[in-house]
Amino acid sequence: MNFSKITESESLYTNLENKSICQILTDINNEDKKVALAVEKCIPDIEKLVTALVERMKKGGRLFYIGAGTSGRLGVLDASEIPPTFGAPKSWVIGIIAGGDNALRNPVEAAEDKTDNGWNELKAFNITNLDTVVGIAASGTTPYVIGALNKCRDNGVLTASISCNPNSPVSQSADIAIEAIVGPEYVTGSTRMKSGTAQKMILNMITTSTMIKLDRVKGNRMINMQLSNAKLVDRGVKMIQNEFDIDYNEAEKLLKKYKSVKNVIDFLNDKA
């Protein structure tokens, strides 16, 4: 199958160093406007993934993200935000990056070339065929990610990929291939830009829609969020007030007693 590495193709702009700051910012913004449109074209494949993911997670399965460099960091970031946002156990969504935690802050570039490491790291989590593994690779050629997905498929684990080149090797290694074709980067080959933005948008879509379907949201509110600071406690109190006709102080007392907005809502509904 024909494979075109658009992520490495020449920028549509040149002589960047001679442009004014305003022109640089305007050009970048104009390129960023293309990202949402590219992601929109991926919705059918994202839907296919989320549909399967929800069904599997209801049976105890987990979601794993695996990637290298910027792609790996984005996966770890999205996974780390699930417990505070939705009150879900940290074991539900797990991000793995080539080179380990050190790679979150420092480049560990050679780690992405090690084909067997991804699968070995997944095995450390006792991965099963109820789990789902999403490989993230802007170029679609990262050996670390491709090796992990191939091993997952060999072992009956559902796989998906998120990339920014059409018909890439990582797509061929995934059961569900999500390809956000955002075009050349403003700075040639700098996939931390449009490609990274597209990946972040898709990750947001995957986990947010999954958590909604796993009953972690009511109406449009994060009723299971962790009450980790004063701002979130205040938000939780106001959610309770919005749901029931009670004053702020009473809502705050109930929230402190029952520890989550959902628990308070369940208590007051049962009481009624």
Coordinates of C-alpha atoms in Angstrom, one line a residue:
M1 CA 0.0 0.0 0.0
N2 CA 1.3 3.5 -0.9
F3 CA 2.8 5.4 2.1
S4 CA 3.4 9.1 1.9
K5 CA 5.3 10.7 4.8
I6 CA 3.5 14.1 4.8
T7 CA 4.7 14.9 8.3
E8 CA 8.2 15.3 6.9
S9 CA 7.3 17.2 3.8
E10 CA 8.4 20.8 3.1
S11 CA 6.6 23.6 5.0
L12 CA 4.2 25.7 2.9
Y13 CA 6.1 28.7 4.2
T14 CA 9.7 29.8 3.8
N15 CA 12.2 32.5 5.0
L16 CA 10.6 32.3 8.5
E17 CA 13.4 34.2 10.1
N18 CA 12.6 37.2 8.0
K19 CA 8.9 37.4 9.0
S20 CA 7.6 39.7 11.7
I21 CA 6.4 38.1 14.9
C22 CA 2.8 39.0 14.0
Q23 CA 3.2 37.3 10.6
I24 CA 4.7 34.2 12.2
L25 CA 1.9 34.0 14.7
T26 CA -0.8 34.6 12.0
D27 CA 0.7 31.9 9.8
I28 CA 0.8 29.3 12.7
N29 CA -2.8 30.1 13.6
N30 CA -3.8 29.7 10.0
E31 CA -2.2 26.3 9.9
D32 CA -3.8 25.3 13.2
K33 CA -7.2 26.1 11.8
K34 CA -6.7 23.0 9.5
V35 CA -6.4 20.6 12.5
A36 CA -10.0 20.4 13.6
L37 CA -11.1 19.8 10.0
A38 CA -8.6 16.9 9.7
V39 CA -9.8 15.5 13.1
E40 CA -13.4 15.7 11.9
K41 CA -12.7 13.3 9.1
C42 CA -11.5 10.8 11.8
I43 CA -14.8 10.7 13.7
P44 CA -16.1 7.4 12.2
D45 CA -12.9 5.6 13.2
I46 CA -12.8 7.2 16.6
E47 CA -16.4 6.1 17.1
K48 CA -15.5 2.6 16.2
L49 CA -12.7 2.6 18.8
V50 CA -14.8 4.2 21.6
T51 CA -17.7 1.8 21.0
A52 CA -15.4 -1.2 21.4
L53 CA -13.6 0.4 24.3
V54 CA -16.7 1.1 26.4
E55 CA -17.9 -2.4 26.0
R56 CA -14.5 -3.8 27.0
M57 CA -14.1 -1.5 30.0
K58 CA -17.5 -2.4 31.3
K59 CA -16.1 -5.9 31.6
G60 CA -13.0 -4.8 33.5
G61 CA -10.7 -3.9 30.6
R62 CA -8.3 -1.0 30.6
L63 CA -7.1 1.5 28.1
F64 CA -3.4 1.8 27.4
Y65 CA -1.7 4.5 25.4
I66 CA 1.8 3.8 24.1
G67 CA 4.1 6.2 22.3
A68 CA 7.5 7.9 22.1
G69 CA 8.6 11.5 22.3
T70 CA 5.8 14.1 22.0
S71 CA 3.3 11.3 21.1
G72 CA 4.2 9.4 24.3
R73 CA 4.0 12.5 26.4
L74 CA 0.5 13.3 25.1
G75 CA -0.7 9.8 26.0
V76 CA 0.7 10.1 29.5
L77 CA -0.8 13.5 29.9
D78 CA -4.3 12.4 28.9
A79 CA -4.1 9.3 31.1
S80 CA -3.0 11.3 34.1
E81 CA -6.0 13.6 33.8
I82 CA -8.6 10.9 34.0
P83 CA -8.6 10.3 37.8
P84 CA -8.9 14.0 38.8
T85 CA -11.5 14.8 36.1
F86 CA -13.7 11.8 36.3
G87 CA -12.8 10.2 39.7
A88 CA -11.8 7.0 37.9
P89 CA -9.2 4.7 39.3
K90 CA -5.7 5.4 37.8
S91 CA -5.6 1.8 36.6
W92 CA -8.4 2.5 34.0
V93 CA -6.3 4.5 31.6
I94 CA -2.5 4.0 31.6
G95 CA 0.1 5.9 29.5
I96 CA 3.4 4.3 28.6
I97 CA 6.2 6.3 27.0
A98 CA 9.4 5.0 25.4
G99 CA 12.3 5.6 27.8
G100 CA 10.1 5.7 30.9
D101 CA 9.3 8.7 33.2
N102 CA 12.6 10.3 32.4
A103 CA 11.4 10.8 28.8
L104 CA 8.6 13.0 30.0
R105 CA 11.1 15.8 30.6
N106 CA 14.1 14.8 28.7
P107 CA 14.7 13.4 25.2
V108 CA 15.4 9.7 25.2
E109 CA 15.4 9.5 21.4
A110 CA 17.0 6.1 20.9
A111 CA 14.3 4.5 23.0
E112 CA 11.8 4.7 20.1
D113 CA 13.9 2.4 18.0
K114 CA 13.6 -0.6 20.4
T115 CA 11.0 -2.8 18.9
D116 CA 10.5 -5.2 21.8
N117 CA 10.4 -2.7 24.7
G118 CA 6.8 -1.6 24.3
W119 CA 5.4 -5.1 24.6
N120 CA 7.6 -5.9 27.5
E121 CA 6.4 -2.8 29.3
L122 CA 2.8 -3.8 28.6
K123 CA 3.3 -7.3 29.9
A124 CA 4.5 -5.7 33.2
F125 CA 0.8 -4.6 33.6
N126 CA -0.4 -8.2 33.1
I127 CA -2.2 -7.2 29.9
T128 CA -5.2 -9.3 28.9
N129 CA -7.5 -9.6 25.9
L130 CA -10.0 -7.4 27.6
D131 CA -7.6 -4.5 27.4
T132 CA -7.2 -2.0 24.5
V133 CA -3.9 -0.6 23.4
V134 CA -3.7 2.7 21.4
G135 CA -0.4 3.4 19.7
I136 CA 0.4 7.0 19.1
A137 CA 2.9 8.0 16.4
A138 CA 2.7 11.1 14.3
S139 CA 4.9 9.7 11.6
G140 CA 3.3 6.3 11.8
T141 CA 6.8 4.7 11.7
T142 CA 7.9 4.4 15.3
P143 CA 9.4 0.9 15.9
Y144 CA 8.6 1.0 19.6
V145 CA 4.9 1.5 18.9
I146 CA 4.7 -0.8 15.9
G147 CA 6.4 -3.6 17.7
A148 CA 4.0 -3.3 20.7
L149 CA 0.9 -3.3 18.5
N150 CA 2.0 -6.3 16.5
K151 CA 2.6 -8.3 19.7
C152 CA -0.8 -7.2 21.0
R153 CA -2.6 -8.4 17.9
D154 CA -0.7 -11.7 18.2
N155 CA -2.0 -12.1 21.7
G156 CA -5.6 -11.1 21.0
V157 CA -5.5 -7.6 22.4
L158 CA -7.6 -4.9 20.6
T159 CA -5.4 -2.3 19.0
A160 CA -5.8 1.2 17.6
S161 CA -3.4 3.8 16.2
I162 CA -3.3 7.5 16.0
S163 CA -1.0 8.9 13.3
C164 CA -0.8 11.8 10.8
N165 CA 0.3 10.1 7.6
P166 CA -2.0 8.0 5.4
N167 CA -1.5 4.3 5.1
S168 CA 1.5 4.3 7.5
P169 CA 3.1 1.2 9.0
V170 CA 1.5 1.8 12.4
S171 CA -1.9 1.9 10.7
Q172 CA -1.2 -1.5 9.2
S173 CA -0.4 -2.8 12.7
A174 CA -3.7 -1.7 14.3
D175 CA -7.2 -3.1 14.2
I176 CA -8.6 0.5 14.1
A177 CA -6.4 3.1 12.4
I178 CA -7.1 6.8 13.1
E179 CA -5.3 9.0 10.6
A180 CA -5.5 12.8 11.1
I181 CA -3.8 14.2 8.0
V182 CA -3.0 17.7 9.0
G183 CA -0.5 18.4 6.2
P184 CA 3.1 19.8 6.4
E185 CA 4.2 21.5 9.7
Y186 CA 4.9 25.2 9.8
V187 CA 8.5 24.4 10.7
T188 CA 9.3 21.4 8.5
G189 CA 9.0 18.1 10.4
S190 CA 8.1 19.7 13.7
T191 CA 5.3 17.3 14.6
R192 CA 4.9 18.8 18.1
M193 CA 2.9 21.4 16.3
K194 CA -0.2 20.5 14.2
S195 CA 0.3 16.7 14.5
G196 CA 0.6 17.0 18.3
T197 CA -2.5 19.2 18.4
A198 CA -4.5 16.7 16.4
Q199 CA -3.3 13.8 18.6
K200 CA -4.3 15.8 21.8
M201 CA -7.7 16.5 20.3
I202 CA -8.3 12.9 19.5
L203 CA -7.2 11.7 22.9
N204 CA -9.6 14.1 24.5
M205 CA -12.4 12.8 22.3
I206 CA -11.6 9.1 23.2
T207 CA -11.4 9.4 26.9
T208 CA -14.2 12.0 27.4
S209 CA -16.7 10.1 25.3
T210 CA -15.7 6.8 27.0
M211 CA -16.0 8.3 30.5
I212 CA -19.4 9.8 29.7
K213 CA -20.6 6.3 28.5
L214 CA -19.2 4.8 31.7
D215 CA -21.5 7.1 33.8
R216 CA -18.7 9.4 35.1
V217 CA -20.7 12.5 33.9
K218 CA -24.3 13.6 34.7
G219 CA -25.9 16.2 32.4
N220 CA -22.7 18.1 31.4
R221 CA -21.0 18.0 34.8
M222 CA -18.0 16.2 36.3
I223 CA -19.9 14.7 39.2
N224 CA -17.1 12.2 40.0
M225 CA -14.2 14.7 39.9
Q226 CA -11.7 14.6 42.8
L227 CA -12.2 17.5 45.2
S228 CA -8.5 18.3 45.5
N229 CA -8.6 22.1 46.0
A230 CA -10.9 24.9 47.1
K231 CA -11.9 25.8 43.5
L232 CA -13.1 22.2 42.8
V233 CA -15.0 22.0 46.1
D234 CA -16.8 25.2 45.3
R235 CA -17.6 23.9 41.8
G236 CA -19.0 20.7 43.4
V237 CA -21.1 22.6 45.9
K238 CA -22.6 24.6 43.0
M239 CA -23.3 21.4 41.1
I240 CA -25.4 20.1 44.0
Q241 CA -27.2 23.5 44.3
N242 CA -28.0 23.3 40.6
E243 CA -29.5 19.8 41.1
F244 CA -31.4 20.5 44.3
D245 CA -33.0 23.5 46.0
I246 CA -30.7 23.8 49.0
D247 CA -28.4 26.6 50.2
Y248 CA -24.6 26.7 49.8
N249 CA -23.7 25.8 53.4
E250 CA -25.9 22.7 53.4
A251 CA -24.6 21.6 50.1
E252 CA -21.0 22.1 51.3
K253 CA -21.6 20.0 54.4
L254 CA -23.1 17.2 52.4
L255 CA -20.2 17.3 50.0
K256 CA -17.6 17.1 52.8
K257 CA -19.5 14.2 54.3
Y258 CA -20.1 12.1 51.2
K259 CA -16.8 13.0 49.4
S260 CA -18.2 13.4 45.8
V261 CA -21.0 15.2 44.0
K262 CA -22.3 11.8 42.7
N263 CA -22.5 10.4 46.2
V264 CA -24.5 13.5 47.4
I265 CA -26.8 13.3 44.4
D266 CA -27.4 9.6 45.1
F267 CA -28.1 10.3 48.8
L268 CA -30.5 13.1 48.1
N269 CA -32.4 11.1 45.4
D270 CA -32.7 8.1 47.7
K271 CA -33.9 10.4 50.5
A272 CA -36.6 11.8 48.3

